[in-house]
PDB file of C-alpha atoms in Angstrom:
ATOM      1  CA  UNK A   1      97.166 126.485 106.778  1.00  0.00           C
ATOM      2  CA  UNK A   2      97.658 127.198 102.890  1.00  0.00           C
ATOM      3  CA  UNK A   3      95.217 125.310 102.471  1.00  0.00           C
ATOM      4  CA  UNK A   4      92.547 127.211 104.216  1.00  0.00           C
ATOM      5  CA  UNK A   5      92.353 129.637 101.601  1.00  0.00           C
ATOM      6  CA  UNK A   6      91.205 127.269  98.773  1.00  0.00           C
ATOM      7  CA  UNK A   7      87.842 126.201 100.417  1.00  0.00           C
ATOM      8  CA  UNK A   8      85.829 126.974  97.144  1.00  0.00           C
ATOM      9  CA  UNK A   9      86.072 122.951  95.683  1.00  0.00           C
ATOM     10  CA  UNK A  10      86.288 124.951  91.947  1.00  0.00           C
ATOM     11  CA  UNK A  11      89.502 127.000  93.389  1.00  0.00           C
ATOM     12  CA  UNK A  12      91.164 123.058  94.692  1.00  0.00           C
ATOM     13  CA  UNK A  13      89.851 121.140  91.677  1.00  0.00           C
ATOM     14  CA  UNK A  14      91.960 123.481  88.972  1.00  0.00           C
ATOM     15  CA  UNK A  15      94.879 123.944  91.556  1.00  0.00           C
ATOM     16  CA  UNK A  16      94.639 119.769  91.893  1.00  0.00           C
ATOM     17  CA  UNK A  17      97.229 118.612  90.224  1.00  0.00           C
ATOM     18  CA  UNK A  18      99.804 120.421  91.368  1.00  0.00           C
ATOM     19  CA  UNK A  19      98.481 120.447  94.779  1.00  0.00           C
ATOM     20  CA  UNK A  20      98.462 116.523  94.938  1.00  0.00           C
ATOM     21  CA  UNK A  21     102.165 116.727  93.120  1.00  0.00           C
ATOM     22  CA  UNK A  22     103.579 119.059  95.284  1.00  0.00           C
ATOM     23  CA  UNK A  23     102.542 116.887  98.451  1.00  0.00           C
ATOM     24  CA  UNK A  24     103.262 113.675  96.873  1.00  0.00           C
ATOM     25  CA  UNK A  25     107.033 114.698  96.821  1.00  0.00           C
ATOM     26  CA  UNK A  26     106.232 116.105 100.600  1.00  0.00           C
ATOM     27  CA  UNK A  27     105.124 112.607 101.851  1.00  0.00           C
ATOM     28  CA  UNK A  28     108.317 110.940 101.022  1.00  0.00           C
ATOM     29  CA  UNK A  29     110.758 113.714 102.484  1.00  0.00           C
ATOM     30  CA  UNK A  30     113.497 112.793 104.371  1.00  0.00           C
ATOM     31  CA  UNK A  31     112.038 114.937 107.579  1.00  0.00           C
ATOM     32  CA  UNK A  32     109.297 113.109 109.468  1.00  0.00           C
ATOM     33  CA  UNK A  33     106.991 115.963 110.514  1.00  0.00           C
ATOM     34  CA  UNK A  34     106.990 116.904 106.906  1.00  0.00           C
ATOM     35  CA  UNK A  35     106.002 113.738 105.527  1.00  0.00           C
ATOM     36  CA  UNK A  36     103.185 113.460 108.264  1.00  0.00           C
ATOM     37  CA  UNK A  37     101.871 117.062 107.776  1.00  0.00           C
ATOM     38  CA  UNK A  38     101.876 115.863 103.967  1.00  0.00           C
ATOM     39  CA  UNK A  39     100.034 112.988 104.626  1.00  0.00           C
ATOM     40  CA  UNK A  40      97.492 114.465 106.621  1.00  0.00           C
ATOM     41  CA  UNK A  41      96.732 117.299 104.022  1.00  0.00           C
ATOM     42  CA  UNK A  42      96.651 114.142 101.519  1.00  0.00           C
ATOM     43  CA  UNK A  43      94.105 112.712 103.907  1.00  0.00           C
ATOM     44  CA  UNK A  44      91.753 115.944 104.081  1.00  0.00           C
ATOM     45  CA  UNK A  45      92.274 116.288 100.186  1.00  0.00           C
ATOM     46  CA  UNK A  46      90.657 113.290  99.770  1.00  0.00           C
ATOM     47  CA  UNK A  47      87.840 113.094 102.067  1.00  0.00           C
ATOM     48  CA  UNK A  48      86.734 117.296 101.140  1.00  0.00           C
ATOM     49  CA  UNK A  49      86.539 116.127  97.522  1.00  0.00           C
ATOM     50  CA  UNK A  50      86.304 112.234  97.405  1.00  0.00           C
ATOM     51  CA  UNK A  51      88.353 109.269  95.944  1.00  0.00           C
ATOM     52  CA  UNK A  52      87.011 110.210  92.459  1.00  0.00           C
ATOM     53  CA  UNK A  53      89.389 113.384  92.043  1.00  0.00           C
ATOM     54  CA  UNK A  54      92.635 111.412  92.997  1.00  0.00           C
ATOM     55  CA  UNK A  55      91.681 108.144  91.310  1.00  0.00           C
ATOM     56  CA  UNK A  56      95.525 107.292  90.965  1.00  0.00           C
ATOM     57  CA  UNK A  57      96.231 108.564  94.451  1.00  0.00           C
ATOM     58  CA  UNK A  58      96.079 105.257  96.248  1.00  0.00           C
ATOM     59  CA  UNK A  59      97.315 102.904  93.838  1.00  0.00           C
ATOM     60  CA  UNK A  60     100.355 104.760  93.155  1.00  0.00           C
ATOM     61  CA  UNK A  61     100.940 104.581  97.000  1.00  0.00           C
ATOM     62  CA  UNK A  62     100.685 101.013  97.070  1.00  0.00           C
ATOM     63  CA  UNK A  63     103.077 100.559  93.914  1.00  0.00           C
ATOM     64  CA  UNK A  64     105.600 102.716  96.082  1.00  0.00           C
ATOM     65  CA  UNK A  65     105.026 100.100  98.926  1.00  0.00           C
ATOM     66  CA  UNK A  66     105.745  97.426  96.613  1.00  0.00           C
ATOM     67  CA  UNK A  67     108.895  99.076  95.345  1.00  0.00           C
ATOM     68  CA  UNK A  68     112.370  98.954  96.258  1.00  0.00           C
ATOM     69  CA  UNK A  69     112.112 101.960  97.213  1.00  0.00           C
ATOM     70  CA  UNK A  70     114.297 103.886 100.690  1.00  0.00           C
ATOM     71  CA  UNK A  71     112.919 103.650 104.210  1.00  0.00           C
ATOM     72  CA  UNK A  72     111.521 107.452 104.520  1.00  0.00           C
ATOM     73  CA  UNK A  73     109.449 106.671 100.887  1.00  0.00           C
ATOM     74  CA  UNK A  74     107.800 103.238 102.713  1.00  0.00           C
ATOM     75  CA  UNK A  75     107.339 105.191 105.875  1.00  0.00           C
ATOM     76  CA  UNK A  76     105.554 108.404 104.326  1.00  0.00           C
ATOM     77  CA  UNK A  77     103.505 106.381 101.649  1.00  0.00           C
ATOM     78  CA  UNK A  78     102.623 104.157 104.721  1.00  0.00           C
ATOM     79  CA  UNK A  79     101.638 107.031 106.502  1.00  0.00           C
ATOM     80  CA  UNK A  80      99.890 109.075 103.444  1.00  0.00           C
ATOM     81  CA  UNK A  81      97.671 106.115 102.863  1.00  0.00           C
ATOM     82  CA  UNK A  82      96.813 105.312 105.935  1.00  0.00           C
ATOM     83  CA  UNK A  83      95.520 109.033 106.228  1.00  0.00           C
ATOM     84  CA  UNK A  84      93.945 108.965 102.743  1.00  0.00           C
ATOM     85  CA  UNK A  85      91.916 105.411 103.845  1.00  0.00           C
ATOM     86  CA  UNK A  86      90.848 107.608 107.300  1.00  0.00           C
ATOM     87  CA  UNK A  87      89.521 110.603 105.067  1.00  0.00           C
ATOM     88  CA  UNK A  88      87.699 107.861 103.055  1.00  0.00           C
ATOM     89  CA  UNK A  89      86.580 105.922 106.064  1.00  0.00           C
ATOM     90  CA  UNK A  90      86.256 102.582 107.114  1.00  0.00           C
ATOM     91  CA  UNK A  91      84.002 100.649 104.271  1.00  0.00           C
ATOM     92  CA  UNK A  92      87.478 101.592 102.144  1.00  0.00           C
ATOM     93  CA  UNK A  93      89.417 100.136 104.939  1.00  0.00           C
ATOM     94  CA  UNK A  94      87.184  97.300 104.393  1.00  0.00           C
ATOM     95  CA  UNK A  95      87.936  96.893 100.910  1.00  0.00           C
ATOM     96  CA  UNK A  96      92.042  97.678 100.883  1.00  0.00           C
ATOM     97  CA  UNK A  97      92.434  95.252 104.031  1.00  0.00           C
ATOM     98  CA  UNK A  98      92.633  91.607 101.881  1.00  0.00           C
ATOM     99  CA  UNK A  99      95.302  93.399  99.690  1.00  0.00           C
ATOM    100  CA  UNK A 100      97.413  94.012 102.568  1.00  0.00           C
ATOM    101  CA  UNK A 101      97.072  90.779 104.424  1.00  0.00           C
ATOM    102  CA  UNK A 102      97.981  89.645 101.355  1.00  0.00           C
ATOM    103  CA  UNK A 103     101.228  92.067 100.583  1.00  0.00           C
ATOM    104  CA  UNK A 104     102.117  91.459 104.182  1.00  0.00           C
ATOM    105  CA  UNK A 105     102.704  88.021 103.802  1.00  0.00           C
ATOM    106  CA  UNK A 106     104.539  88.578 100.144  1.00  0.00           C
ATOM    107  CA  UNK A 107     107.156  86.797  99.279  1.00  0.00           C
ATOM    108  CA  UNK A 108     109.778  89.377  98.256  1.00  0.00           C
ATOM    109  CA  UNK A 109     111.183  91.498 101.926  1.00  0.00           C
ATOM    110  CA  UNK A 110     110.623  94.710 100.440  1.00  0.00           C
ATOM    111  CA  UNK A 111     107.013  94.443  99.893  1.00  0.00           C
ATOM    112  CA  UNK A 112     106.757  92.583 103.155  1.00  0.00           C
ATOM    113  CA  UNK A 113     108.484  95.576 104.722  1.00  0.00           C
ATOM    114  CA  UNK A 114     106.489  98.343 103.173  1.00  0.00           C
ATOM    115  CA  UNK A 115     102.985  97.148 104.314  1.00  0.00           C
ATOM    116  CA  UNK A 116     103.819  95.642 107.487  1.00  0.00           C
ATOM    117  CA  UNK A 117     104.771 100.058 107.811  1.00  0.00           C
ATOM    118  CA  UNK A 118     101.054 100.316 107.413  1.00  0.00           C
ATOM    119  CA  UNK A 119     100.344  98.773 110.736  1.00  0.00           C
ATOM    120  CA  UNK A 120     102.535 101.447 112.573  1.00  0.00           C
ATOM    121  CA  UNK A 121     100.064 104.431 111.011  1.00  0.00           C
ATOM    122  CA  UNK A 122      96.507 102.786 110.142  1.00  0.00           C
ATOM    123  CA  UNK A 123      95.694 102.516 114.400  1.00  0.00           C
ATOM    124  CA  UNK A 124      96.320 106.098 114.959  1.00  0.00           C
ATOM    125  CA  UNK A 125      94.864 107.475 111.568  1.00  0.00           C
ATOM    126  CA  UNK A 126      91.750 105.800 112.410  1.00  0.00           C
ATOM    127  CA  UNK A 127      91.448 105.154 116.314  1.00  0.00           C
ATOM    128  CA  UNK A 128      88.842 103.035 118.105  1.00  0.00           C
ATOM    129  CA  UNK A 129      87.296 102.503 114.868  1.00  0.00           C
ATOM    130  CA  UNK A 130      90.614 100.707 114.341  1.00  0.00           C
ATOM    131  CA  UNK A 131      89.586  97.900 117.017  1.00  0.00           C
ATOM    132  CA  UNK A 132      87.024  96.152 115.014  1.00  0.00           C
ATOM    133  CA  UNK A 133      90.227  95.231 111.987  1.00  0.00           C
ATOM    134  CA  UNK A 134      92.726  94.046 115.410  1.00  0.00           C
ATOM    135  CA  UNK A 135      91.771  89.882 115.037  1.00  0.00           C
ATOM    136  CA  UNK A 136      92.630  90.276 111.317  1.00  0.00           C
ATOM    137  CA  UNK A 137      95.543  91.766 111.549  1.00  0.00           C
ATOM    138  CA  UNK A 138      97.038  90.765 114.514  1.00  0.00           C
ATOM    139  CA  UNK A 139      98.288  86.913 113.320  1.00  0.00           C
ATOM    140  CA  UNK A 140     100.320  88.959 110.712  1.00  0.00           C
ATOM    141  CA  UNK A 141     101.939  90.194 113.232  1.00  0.00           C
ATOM    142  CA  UNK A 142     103.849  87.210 115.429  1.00  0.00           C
ATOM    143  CA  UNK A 143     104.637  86.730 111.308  1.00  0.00           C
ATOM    144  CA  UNK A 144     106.178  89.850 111.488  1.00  0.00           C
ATOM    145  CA  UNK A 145     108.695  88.944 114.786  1.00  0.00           C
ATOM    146  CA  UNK A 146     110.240  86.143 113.167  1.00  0.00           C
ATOM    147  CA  UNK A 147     110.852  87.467 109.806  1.00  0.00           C
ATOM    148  CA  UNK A 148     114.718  86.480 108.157  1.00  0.00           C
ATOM    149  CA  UNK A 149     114.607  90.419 107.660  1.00  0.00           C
ATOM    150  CA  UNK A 150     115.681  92.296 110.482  1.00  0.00           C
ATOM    151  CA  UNK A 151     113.885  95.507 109.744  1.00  0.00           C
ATOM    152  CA  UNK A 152     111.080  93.540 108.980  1.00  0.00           C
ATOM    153  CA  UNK A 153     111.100  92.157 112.738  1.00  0.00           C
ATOM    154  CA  UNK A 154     111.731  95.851 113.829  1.00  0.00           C
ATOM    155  CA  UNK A 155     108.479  96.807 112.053  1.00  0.00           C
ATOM    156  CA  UNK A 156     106.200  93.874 113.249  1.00  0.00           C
ATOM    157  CA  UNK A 157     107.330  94.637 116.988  1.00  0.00           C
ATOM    158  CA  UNK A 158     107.018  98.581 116.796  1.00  0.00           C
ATOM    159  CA  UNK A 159     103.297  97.690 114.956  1.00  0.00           C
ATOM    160  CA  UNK A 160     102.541  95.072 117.765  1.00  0.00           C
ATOM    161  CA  UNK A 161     103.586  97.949 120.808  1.00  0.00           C
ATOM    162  CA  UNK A 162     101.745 100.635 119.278  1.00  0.00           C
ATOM    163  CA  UNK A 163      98.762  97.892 118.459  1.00  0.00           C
ATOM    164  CA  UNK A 164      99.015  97.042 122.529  1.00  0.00           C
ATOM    165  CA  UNK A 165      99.661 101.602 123.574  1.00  0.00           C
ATOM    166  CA  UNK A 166      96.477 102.214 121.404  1.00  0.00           C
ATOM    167  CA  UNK A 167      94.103  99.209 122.108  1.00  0.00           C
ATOM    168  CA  UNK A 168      95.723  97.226 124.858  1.00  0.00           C
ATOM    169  CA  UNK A 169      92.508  95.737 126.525  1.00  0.00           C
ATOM    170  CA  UNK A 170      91.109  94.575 122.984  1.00  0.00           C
ATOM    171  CA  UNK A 171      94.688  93.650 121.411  1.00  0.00           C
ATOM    172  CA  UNK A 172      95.418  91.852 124.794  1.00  0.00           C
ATOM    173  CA  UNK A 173      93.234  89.736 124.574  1.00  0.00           C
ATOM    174  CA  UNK A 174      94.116  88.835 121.045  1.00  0.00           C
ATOM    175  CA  UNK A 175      97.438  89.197 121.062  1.00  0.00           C
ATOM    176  CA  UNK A 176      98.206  86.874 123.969  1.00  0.00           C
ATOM    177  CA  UNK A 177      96.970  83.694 122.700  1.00  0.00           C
ATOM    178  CA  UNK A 178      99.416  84.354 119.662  1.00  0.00           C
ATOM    179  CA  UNK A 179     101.971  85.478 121.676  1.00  0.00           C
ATOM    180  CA  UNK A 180     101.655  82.273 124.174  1.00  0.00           C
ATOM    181  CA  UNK A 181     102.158  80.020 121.393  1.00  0.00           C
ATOM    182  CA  UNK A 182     104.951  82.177 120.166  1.00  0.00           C
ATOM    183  CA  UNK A 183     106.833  81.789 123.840  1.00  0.00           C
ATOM    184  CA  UNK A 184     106.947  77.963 123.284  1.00  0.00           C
ATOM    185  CA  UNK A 185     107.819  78.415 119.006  1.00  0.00           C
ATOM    186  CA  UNK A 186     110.550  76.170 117.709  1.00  0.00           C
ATOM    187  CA  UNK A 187     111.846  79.694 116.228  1.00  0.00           C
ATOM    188  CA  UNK A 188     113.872  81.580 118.746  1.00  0.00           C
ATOM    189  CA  UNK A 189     113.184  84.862 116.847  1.00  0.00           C
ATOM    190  CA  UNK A 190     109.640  84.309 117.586  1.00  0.00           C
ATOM    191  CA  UNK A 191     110.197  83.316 121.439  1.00  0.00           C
ATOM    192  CA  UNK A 192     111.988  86.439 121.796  1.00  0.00           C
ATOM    193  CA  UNK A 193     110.109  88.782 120.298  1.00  0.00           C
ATOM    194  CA  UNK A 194     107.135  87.321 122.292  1.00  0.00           C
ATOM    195  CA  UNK A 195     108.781  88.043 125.027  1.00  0.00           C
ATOM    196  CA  UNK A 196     109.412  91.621 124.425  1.00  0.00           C
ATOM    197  CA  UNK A 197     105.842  91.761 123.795  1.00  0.00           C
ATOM    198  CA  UNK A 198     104.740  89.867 126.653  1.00  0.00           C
ATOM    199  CA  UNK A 199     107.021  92.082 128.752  1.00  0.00           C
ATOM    200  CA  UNK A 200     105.333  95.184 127.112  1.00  0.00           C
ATOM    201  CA  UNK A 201     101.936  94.397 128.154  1.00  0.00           C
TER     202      UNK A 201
END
């Protein structure tokens, strides 16, 4: 609601930076409904006055993905971009997608970790639109299940439940293929978690 007051762009442009400061530190607070209510206020920032005005906004969330840094600071910079890609819509989606397929399947846990988060807030930050990404990002996500990390694996299955709660016709009929070759993998992490999943849809 504070922000209400500051429709006039001239009143948020001068009050910016430590606007943007103040909810940077608010995205990456230990209490989840702060970091989301962060995150979305980071999201409506962005689309009221475009990409221009925060031109480090998204980068520096995507160095704190590829940090070292704690859980909460992966989950809210997960979240806060995935609302900041929503305000800008889907043709940035578009563009950011190849870098995360990419960070996804990085070699170091940690970066693994914080962008496999992404998949947990993109589908609810953007809804059906989110349907048309599911084929790309879905084969990341059997990936996910048989990761050496654990809370890598814990990721990749709450991503691939929330993937099946949000879109289940759509990531059914993706998903199951995947998942059907998972049941008969020579990894038993994979047969596992495809079995979870299986069970889930």
């Amino acid at each position: 609601g504070s922000l209400a007051h500051l429709t006039d762009r001239k009143d948020i442009t001068s009050h910016l930076p430590i606007l943007v400061a103040g909810l940077r530190l608010a995205v990456v607070d230990p209490v989840p409904t702060t970091r989301a209510t962060a995150s979305k206020a980071l999201g409506s920032l962005v689309e009221k006055l475009g990409e221009d005005a925060l031109p480090d906004l998204i980068p520096n969330l995507m160095a704190t993905l590829r940090s070292d840094a704690g859980a909460a600071d992966r989950l809210g910079s997960a979240q806060a971009l995935s609302e900041v890609l929503a305000g800008l819509g889907t043709s940035r989606l578009e563009e950011t997608l190849p870098t995360i397929l990419q960070n996804v399947s990085s070699n170091k846990p940690a970066v693994r970790e914080g962008f496999m988060t992404l998949f947990i807030f993109l589908p609810a930050c953007f809804g059906t639109s989110f349907a048309n990404y599911l084929n790309r990002i879905i084969p990341s996500i059997p990936a996910g299940l048989a990761d050496d990390v654990e809370s890598i694996r814990g990721t990749s299955l709450r991503a691939g439940r929330l993937l099946v709660k949000n879109f289940a016709t759509k990531a059914i009929d993706l998903l199951l293929p995947e998942l059907d070759r998972g049941l008969a993998d020579n990894n038993h992490r994979i047969r596992l978690s495809s079995v979870e999943l299986v069970g889930d849809l």
